[in-house]
PDB file of C-alpha atoms and ligand atoms in Angstrom:
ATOM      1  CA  UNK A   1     -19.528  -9.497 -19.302  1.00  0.00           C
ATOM      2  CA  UNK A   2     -16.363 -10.038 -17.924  1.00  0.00           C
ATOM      3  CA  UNK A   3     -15.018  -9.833 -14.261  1.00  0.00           C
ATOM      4  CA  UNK A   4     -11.738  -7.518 -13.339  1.00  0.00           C
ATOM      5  CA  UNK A   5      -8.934  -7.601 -11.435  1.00  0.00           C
ATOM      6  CA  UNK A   6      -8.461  -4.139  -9.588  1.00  0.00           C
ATOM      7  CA  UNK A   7      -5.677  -1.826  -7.916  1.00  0.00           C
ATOM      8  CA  UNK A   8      -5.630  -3.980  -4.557  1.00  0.00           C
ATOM      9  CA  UNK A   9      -3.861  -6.986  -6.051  1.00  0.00           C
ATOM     10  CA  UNK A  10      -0.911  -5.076  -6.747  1.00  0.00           C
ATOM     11  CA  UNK A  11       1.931  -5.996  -4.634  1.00  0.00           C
ATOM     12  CA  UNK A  12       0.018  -8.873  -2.800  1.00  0.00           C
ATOM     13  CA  UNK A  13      -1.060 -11.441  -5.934  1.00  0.00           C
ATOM     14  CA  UNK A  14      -2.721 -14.121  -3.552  1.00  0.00           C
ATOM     15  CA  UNK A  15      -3.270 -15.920  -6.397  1.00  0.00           C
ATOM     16  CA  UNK A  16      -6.427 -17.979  -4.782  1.00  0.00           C
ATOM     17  CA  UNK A  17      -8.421 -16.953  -7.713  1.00  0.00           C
ATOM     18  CA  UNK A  18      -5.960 -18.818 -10.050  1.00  0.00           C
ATOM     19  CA  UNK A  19      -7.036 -21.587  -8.167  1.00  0.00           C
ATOM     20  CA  UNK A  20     -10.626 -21.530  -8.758  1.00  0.00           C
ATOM     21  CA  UNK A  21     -10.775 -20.372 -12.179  1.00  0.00           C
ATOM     22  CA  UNK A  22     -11.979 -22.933 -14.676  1.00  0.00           C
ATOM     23  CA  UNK A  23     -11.201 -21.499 -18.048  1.00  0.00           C
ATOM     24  CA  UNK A  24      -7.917 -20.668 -16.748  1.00  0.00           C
ATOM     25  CA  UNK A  25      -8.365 -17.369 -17.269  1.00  0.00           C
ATOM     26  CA  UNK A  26      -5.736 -15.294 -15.888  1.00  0.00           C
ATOM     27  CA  UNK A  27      -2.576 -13.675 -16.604  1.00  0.00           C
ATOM     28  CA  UNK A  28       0.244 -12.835 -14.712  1.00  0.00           C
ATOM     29  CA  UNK A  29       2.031  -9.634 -14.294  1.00  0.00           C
ATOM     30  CA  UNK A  30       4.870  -8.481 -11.886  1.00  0.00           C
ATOM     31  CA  UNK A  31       2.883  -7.300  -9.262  1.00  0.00           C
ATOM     32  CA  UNK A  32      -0.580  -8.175 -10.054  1.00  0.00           C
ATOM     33  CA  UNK A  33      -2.550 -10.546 -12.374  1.00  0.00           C
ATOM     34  CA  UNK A  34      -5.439  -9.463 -14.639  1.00  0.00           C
ATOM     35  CA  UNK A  35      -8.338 -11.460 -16.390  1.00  0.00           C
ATOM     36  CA  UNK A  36      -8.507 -12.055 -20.199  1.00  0.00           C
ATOM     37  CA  UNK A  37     -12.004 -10.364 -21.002  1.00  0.00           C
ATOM     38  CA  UNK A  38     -12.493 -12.679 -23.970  1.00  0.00           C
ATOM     39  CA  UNK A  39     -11.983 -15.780 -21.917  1.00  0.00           C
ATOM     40  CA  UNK A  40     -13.895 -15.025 -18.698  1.00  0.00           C
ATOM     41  CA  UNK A  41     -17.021 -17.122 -18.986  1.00  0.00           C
ATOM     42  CA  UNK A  42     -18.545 -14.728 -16.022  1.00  0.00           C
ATOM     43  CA  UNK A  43     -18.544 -17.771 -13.503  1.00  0.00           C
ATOM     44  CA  UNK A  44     -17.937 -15.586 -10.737  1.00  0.00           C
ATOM     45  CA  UNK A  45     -16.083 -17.926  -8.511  1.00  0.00           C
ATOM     46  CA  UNK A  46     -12.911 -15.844  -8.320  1.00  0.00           C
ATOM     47  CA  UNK A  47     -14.856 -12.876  -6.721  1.00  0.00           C
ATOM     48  CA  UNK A  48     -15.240 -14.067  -3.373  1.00  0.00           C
ATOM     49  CA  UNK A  49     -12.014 -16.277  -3.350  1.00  0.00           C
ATOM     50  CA  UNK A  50      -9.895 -13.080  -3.176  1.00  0.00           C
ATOM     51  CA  UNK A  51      -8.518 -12.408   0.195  1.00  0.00           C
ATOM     52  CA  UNK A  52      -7.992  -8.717  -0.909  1.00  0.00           C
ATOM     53  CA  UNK A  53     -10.955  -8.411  -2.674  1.00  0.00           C
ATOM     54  CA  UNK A  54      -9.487  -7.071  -6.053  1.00  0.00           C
ATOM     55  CA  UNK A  55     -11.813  -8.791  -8.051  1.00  0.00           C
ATOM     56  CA  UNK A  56     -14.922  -6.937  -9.686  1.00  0.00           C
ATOM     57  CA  UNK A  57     -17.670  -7.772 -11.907  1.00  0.00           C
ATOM     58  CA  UNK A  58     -16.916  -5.390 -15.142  1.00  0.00           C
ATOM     59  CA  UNK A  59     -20.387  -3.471 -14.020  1.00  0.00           C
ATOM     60  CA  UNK A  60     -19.530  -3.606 -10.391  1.00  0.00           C
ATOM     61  CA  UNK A  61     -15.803  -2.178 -10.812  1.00  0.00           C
ATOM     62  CA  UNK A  62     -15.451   0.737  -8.264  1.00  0.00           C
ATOM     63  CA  UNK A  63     -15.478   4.530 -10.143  1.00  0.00           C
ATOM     64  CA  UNK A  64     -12.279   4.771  -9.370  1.00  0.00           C
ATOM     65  CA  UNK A  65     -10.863   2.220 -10.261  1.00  0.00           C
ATOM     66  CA  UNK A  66     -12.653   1.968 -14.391  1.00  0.00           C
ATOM     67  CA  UNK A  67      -9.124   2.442 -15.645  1.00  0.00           C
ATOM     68  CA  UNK A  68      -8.582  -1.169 -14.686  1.00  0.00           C
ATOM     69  CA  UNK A  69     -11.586  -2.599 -17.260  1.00  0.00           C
ATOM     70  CA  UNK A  70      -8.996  -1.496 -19.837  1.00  0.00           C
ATOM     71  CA  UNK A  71      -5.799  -2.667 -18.096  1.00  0.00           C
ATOM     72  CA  UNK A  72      -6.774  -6.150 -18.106  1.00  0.00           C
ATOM     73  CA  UNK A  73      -7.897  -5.870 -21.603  1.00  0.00           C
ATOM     74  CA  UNK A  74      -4.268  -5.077 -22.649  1.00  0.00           C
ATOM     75  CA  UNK A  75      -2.529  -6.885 -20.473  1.00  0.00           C
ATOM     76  CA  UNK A  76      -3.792  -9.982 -20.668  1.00  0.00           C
ATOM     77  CA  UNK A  77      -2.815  -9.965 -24.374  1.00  0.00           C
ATOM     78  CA  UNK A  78       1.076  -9.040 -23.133  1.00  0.00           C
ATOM     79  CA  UNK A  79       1.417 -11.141 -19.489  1.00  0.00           C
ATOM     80  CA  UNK A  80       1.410 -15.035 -19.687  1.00  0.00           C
ATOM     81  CA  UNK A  81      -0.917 -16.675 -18.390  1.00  0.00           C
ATOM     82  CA  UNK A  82      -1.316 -18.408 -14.949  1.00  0.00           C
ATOM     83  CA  UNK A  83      -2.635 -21.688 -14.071  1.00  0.00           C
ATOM     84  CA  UNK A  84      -2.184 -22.653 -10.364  1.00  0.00           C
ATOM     85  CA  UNK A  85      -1.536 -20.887  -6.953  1.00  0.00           C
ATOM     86  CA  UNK A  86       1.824 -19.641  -5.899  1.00  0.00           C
ATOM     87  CA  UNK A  87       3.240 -18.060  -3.001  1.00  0.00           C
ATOM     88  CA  UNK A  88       1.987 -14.280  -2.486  1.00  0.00           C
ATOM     89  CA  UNK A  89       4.361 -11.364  -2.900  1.00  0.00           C
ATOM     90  CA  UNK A  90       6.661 -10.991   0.190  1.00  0.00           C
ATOM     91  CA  UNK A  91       4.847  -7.812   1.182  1.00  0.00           C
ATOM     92  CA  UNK A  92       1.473  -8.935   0.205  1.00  0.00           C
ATOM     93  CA  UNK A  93      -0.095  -8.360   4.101  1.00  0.00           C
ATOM     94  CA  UNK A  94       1.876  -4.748   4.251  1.00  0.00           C
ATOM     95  CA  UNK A  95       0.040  -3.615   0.965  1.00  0.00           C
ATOM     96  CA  UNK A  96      -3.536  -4.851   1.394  1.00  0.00           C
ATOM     97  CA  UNK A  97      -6.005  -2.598   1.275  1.00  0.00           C
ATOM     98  CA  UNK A  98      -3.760   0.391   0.998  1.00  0.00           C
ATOM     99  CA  UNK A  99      -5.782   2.705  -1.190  1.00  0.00           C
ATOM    100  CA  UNK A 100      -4.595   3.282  -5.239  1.00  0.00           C
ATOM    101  CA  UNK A 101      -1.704   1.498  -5.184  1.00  0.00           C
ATOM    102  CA  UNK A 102      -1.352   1.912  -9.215  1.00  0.00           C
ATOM    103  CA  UNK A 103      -1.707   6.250  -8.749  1.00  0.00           C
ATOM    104  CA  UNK A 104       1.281   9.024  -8.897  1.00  0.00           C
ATOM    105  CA  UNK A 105       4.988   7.724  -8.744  1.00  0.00           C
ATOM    106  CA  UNK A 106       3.773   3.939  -8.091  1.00  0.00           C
ATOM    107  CA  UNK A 107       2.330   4.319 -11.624  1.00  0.00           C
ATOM    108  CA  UNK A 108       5.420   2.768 -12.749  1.00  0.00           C
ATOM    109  CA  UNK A 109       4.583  -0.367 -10.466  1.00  0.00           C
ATOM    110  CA  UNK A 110       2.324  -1.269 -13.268  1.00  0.00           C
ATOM    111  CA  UNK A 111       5.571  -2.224 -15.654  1.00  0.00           C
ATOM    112  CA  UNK A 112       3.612  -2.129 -18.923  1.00  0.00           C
TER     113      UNK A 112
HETATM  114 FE1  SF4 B   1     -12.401 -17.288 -14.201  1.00  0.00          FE
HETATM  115 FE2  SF4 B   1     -14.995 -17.334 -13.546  1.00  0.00          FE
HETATM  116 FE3  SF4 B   1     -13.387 -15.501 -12.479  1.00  0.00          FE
HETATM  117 FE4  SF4 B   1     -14.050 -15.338 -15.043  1.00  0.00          FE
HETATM  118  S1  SF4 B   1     -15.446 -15.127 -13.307  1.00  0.00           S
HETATM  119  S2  SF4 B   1     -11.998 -15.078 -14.187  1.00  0.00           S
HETATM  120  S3  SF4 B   1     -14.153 -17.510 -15.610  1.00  0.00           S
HETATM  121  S4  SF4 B   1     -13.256 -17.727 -12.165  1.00  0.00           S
HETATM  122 FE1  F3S B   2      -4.780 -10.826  -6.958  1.00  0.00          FE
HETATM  123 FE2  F3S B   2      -6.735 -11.501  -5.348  1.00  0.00          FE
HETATM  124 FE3  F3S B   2      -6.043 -13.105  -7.286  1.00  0.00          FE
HETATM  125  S1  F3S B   2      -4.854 -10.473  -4.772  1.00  0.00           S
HETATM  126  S2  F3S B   2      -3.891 -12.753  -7.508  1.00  0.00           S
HETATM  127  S3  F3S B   2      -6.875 -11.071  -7.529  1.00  0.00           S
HETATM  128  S4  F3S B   2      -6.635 -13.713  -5.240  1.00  0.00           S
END
């Protein structure tokens, strides 16, 4: 079992859950981070650190939002990873919570 980092940390990457993490688990992207499934040692102190609250359990991640179980997979081979908190994207409060942030023409948002 592995937890998930979902649509809703695009554009805002609080990073908080860097923070927490003790396996140093996560890997950062342009616009959001994602979890390396093979690393996560299912701790689940990330989850409610998560101001946007991007962050599922793999059998808790929201139907729409499965394609992210593979995302993070992938990515986290590809994205380096991340190791302490940094400053939030610049629009981070504009874009939380706006629904499916990684659908239609912000598909390309994703930069894989
Ligand atoms: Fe790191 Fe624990 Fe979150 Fe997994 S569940 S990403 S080990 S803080
Ligand atoms: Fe993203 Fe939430 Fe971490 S917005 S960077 S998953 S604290």
């Amino acid at each position: 079992m592995t937890f998930v980092v979902t649509d809703n940390c695009i554009k805002c990457k609080y990073t908080d859950c860097v923070e927490v993490c003790p396996v140093d688990c996560f890997y950062e992207g342009p616009n959001f981070l994602v979890i390396h499934p093979d690393e996560c040692i299912d701790c689940a102190l990330c989850e409610p650190e998560c101001p946007a609250v991007a962050i599922f359990s793999e059998d808790e991640v929201p139907a729409e939002m499965q394609e992210f179980i593979q995302l993070n997979v992938e990515l986290a081979e590809i994205w380096p990873n991340i190791t302490e908190k940094k400053d939030s994207m610049p629009d981070a409060e504009e874009f939380d919570r706006v629904i499916n942030k990684s659908v239609g023409p912000k598909l390309k948002d994703l930069e894989r």
